[in-house]
XYZ file of C-alpha atoms in Angstrom:
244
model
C 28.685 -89.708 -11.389
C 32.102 -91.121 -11.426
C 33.624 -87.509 -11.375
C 31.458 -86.563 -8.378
C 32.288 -89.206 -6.438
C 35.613 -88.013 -6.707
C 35.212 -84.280 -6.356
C 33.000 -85.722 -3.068
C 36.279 -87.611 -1.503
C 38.482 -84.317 -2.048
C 36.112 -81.234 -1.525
C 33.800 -79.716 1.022
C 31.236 -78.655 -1.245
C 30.199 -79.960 -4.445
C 28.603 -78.342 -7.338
C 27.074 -79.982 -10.846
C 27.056 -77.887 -14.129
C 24.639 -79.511 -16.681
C 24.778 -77.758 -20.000
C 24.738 -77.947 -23.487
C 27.055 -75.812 -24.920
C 26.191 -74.453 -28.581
C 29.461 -72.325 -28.968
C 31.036 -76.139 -29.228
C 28.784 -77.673 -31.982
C 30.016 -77.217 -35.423
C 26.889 -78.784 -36.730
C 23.263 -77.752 -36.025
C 22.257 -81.507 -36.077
C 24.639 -82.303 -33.815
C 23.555 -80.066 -30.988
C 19.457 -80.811 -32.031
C 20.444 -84.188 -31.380
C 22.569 -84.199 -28.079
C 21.006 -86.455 -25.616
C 19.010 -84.015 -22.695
C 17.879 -85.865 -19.925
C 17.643 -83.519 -17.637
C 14.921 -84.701 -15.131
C 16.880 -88.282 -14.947
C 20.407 -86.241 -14.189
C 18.956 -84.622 -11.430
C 17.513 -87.626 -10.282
C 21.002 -88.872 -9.888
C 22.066 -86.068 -8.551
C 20.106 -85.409 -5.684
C 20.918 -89.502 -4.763
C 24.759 -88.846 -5.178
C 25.543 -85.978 -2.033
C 25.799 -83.363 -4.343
C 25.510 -80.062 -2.605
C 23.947 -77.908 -5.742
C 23.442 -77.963 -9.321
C 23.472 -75.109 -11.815
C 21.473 -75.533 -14.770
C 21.964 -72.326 -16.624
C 19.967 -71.403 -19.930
C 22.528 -69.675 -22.568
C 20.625 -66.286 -22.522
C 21.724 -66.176 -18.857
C 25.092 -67.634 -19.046
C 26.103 -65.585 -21.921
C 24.321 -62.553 -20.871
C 26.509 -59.098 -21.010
C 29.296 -61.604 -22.098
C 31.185 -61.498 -26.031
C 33.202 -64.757 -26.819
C 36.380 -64.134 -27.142
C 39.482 -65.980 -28.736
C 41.743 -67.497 -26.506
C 45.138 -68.912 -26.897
C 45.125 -72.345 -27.236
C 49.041 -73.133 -27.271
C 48.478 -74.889 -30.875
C 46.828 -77.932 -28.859
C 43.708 -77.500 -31.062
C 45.906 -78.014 -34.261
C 46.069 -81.495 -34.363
C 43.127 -84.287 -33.665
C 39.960 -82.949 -32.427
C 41.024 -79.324 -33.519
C 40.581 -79.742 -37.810
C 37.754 -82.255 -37.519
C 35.664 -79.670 -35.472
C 36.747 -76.046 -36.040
C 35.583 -73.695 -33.663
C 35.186 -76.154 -30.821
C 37.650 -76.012 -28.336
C 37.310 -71.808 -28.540
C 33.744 -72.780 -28.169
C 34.966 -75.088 -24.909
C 36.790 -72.756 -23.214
C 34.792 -70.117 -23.524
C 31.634 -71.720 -21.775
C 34.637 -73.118 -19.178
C 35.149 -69.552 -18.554
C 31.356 -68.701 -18.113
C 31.245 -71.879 -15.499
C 33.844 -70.842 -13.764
C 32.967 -67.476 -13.352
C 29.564 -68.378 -11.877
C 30.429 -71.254 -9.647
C 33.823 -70.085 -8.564
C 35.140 -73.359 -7.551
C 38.194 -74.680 -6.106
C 38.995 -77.809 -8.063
C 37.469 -78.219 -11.289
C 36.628 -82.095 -12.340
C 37.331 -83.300 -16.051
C 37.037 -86.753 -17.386
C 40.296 -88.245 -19.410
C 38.212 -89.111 -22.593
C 38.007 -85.843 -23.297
C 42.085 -85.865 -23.214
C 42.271 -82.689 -25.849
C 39.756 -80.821 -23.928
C 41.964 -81.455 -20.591
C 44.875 -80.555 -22.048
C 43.593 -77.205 -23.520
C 41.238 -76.311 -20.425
C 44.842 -76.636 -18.170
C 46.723 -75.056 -20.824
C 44.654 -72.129 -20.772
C 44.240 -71.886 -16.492
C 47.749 -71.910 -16.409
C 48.898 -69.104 -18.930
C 45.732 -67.149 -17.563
C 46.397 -67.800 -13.850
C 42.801 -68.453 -13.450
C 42.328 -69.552 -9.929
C 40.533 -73.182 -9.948
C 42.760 -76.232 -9.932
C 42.020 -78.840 -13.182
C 41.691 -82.274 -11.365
C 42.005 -84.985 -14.005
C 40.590 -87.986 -13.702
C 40.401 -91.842 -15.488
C 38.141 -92.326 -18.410
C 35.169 -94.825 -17.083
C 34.203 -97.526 -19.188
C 31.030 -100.414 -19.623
C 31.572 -103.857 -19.127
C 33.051 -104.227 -22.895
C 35.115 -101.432 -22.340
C 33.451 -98.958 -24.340
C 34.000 -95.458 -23.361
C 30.656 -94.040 -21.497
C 29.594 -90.953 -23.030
C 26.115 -89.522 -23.305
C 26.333 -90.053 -27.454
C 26.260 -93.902 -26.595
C 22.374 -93.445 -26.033
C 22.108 -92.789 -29.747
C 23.619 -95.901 -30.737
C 21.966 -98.752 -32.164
C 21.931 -102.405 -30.128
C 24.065 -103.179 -33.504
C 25.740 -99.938 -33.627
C 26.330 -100.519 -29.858
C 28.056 -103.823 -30.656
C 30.148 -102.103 -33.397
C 31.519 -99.201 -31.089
C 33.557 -101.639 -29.020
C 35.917 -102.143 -31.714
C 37.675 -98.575 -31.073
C 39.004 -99.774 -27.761
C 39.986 -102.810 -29.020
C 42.250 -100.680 -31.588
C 43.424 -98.539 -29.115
C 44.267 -101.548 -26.755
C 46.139 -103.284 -29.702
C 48.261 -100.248 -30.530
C 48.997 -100.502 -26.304
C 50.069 -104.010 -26.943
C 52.829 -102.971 -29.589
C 53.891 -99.220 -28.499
C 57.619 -98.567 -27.885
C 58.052 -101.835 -28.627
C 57.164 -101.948 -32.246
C 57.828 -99.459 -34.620
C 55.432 -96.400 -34.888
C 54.244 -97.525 -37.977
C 53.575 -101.392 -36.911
C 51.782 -99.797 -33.796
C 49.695 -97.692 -35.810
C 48.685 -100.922 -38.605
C 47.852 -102.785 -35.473
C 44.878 -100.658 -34.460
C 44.387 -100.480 -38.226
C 43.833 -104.086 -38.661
C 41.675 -104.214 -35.633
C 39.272 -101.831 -36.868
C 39.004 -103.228 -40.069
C 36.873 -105.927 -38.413
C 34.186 -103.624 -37.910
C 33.767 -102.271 -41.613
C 30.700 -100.136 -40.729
C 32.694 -98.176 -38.511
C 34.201 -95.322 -40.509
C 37.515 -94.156 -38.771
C 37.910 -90.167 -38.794
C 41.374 -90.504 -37.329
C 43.969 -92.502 -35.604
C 46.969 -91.406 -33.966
C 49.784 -91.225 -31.319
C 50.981 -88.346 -29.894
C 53.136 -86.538 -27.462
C 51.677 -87.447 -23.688
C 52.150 -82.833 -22.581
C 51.932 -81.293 -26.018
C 49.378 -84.084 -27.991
C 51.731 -83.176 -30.790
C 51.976 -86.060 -33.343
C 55.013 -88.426 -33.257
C 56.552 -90.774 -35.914
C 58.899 -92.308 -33.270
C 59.841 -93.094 -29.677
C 62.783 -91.853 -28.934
C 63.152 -90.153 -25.626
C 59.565 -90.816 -24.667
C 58.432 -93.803 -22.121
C 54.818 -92.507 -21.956
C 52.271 -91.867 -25.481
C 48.823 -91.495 -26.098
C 47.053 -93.076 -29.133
C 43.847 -91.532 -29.521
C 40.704 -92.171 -31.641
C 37.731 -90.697 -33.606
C 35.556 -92.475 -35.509
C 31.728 -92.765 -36.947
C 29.566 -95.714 -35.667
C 26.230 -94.901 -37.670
C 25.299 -91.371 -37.236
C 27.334 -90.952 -34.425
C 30.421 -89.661 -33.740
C 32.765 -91.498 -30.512
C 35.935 -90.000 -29.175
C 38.537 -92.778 -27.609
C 42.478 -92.810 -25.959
C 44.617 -94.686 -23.978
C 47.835 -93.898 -22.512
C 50.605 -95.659 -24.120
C 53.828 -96.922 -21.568
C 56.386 -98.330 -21.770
């Protein structure tokens, strides 16, 4: 809702894509189990000002069309890219079916996603595909805890638990380019060891244009640290921008 709002204040027409992409799921379960709540989205929807909503089925996005492999510019190599092979090809490709379809102008993405930004602009640019990539701020709950549509699958416990990514991310804020790389990176460590039912897939910092990894922070006033971790069954995605 957030990124319609903005796309709202900035264009003349406004259109909603809602689907579930299963070129991006690496795991069967994973894609049975993606919350669909279709009837409540459009709900919402219809409330916000939206102009139109396309609500493709995957015969009849993919239809007449063979995925192909784009060029990622290595910014699937890192993070997101070796705990979920396949997925940003997977991500792009569907981009390219939305885009083709809808056509639009500027094209809304959320900042928790920050891999998924970076390759989706990566790959507009080199491919001089028309639409503009409009970034825009991660939104959070009260505690801070990134909203995503997995959240519904959490636990009240689980729920409870989650928060503790952000608080690691926010404590590696606290200490970046002021501490050393590796006292910034203990700091979220010792954070998330508070929640011992979480089970951390990875933490790191990286490069704010290329998200390649960094051991120090020379030359840079600007980082990300960014997040992935289990919390029960379910898999959350976190990041922050790190300044100086």
């Amino acid at each position: 809702m957030d990124l319609v709002r903005r796309a709202l204040d900035r264009c003349g027409r406004v259109v909603v894509s809602i689907f579930v992409n299963p070129l991006q799921f690496d795991k069967a379960e994973d894609l049975a189990n993606y919350p669909r709540r279709v009837e409540a989205d459009l709900a919402l929807l219809e409330r916000s000002g939206c102009h139109a909503v396309f609500l493709p089925e995957a015969k009849d996005l993919f239809a007449g069309y063979v995925p192909r492999t784009f060029d990622l510019g290595g910014l699937d190599l890192h993070w997101e890219g070796p705990s979920r092979p396949g997925h940003f090809q997977g991500v792009v490709n569907v981009v390219e079916r939305l885009f083709h379809y809808a056509r639009p102008d500027d094209a809304f993405f959320g900042e928790k996603d920050r891999q998924q930004l970076a390759i989706i602009g990566h790959v507009t640019q080199a491919l001089l595909w028309p639409e503009h990539i409009v970034a825009c701020p991660t939104v959070r709950e009260a505690d801070c805890l990134a909203m995503s549509s997995r959240n519904l699958r959490l636990s009240a416990q689980e729920r409870q638990q989650a928060t503790v990514l952000y608080r690691a991310l926010q404590s590696a804020a606290a200490m970046a380019l002021h501490a050393s790389m590796e006292q910034t990176r203990q700091a979220a460590l010792v954070v998330l060891a508070q929640e011992p039912a979480v089970r951390l897939d990875y933490f790191g910092i990286a490069h704010p244009g290329t998200l390649e990894p960094i051991s120090e922070w020379t030359g840079l006033d600007e980082a990300v640290a960014l997040i992935a971790a289990y919390v029960g069954p379910v898999r959350l995605i976190d990041n922050v921008t790190l300044r100086l």
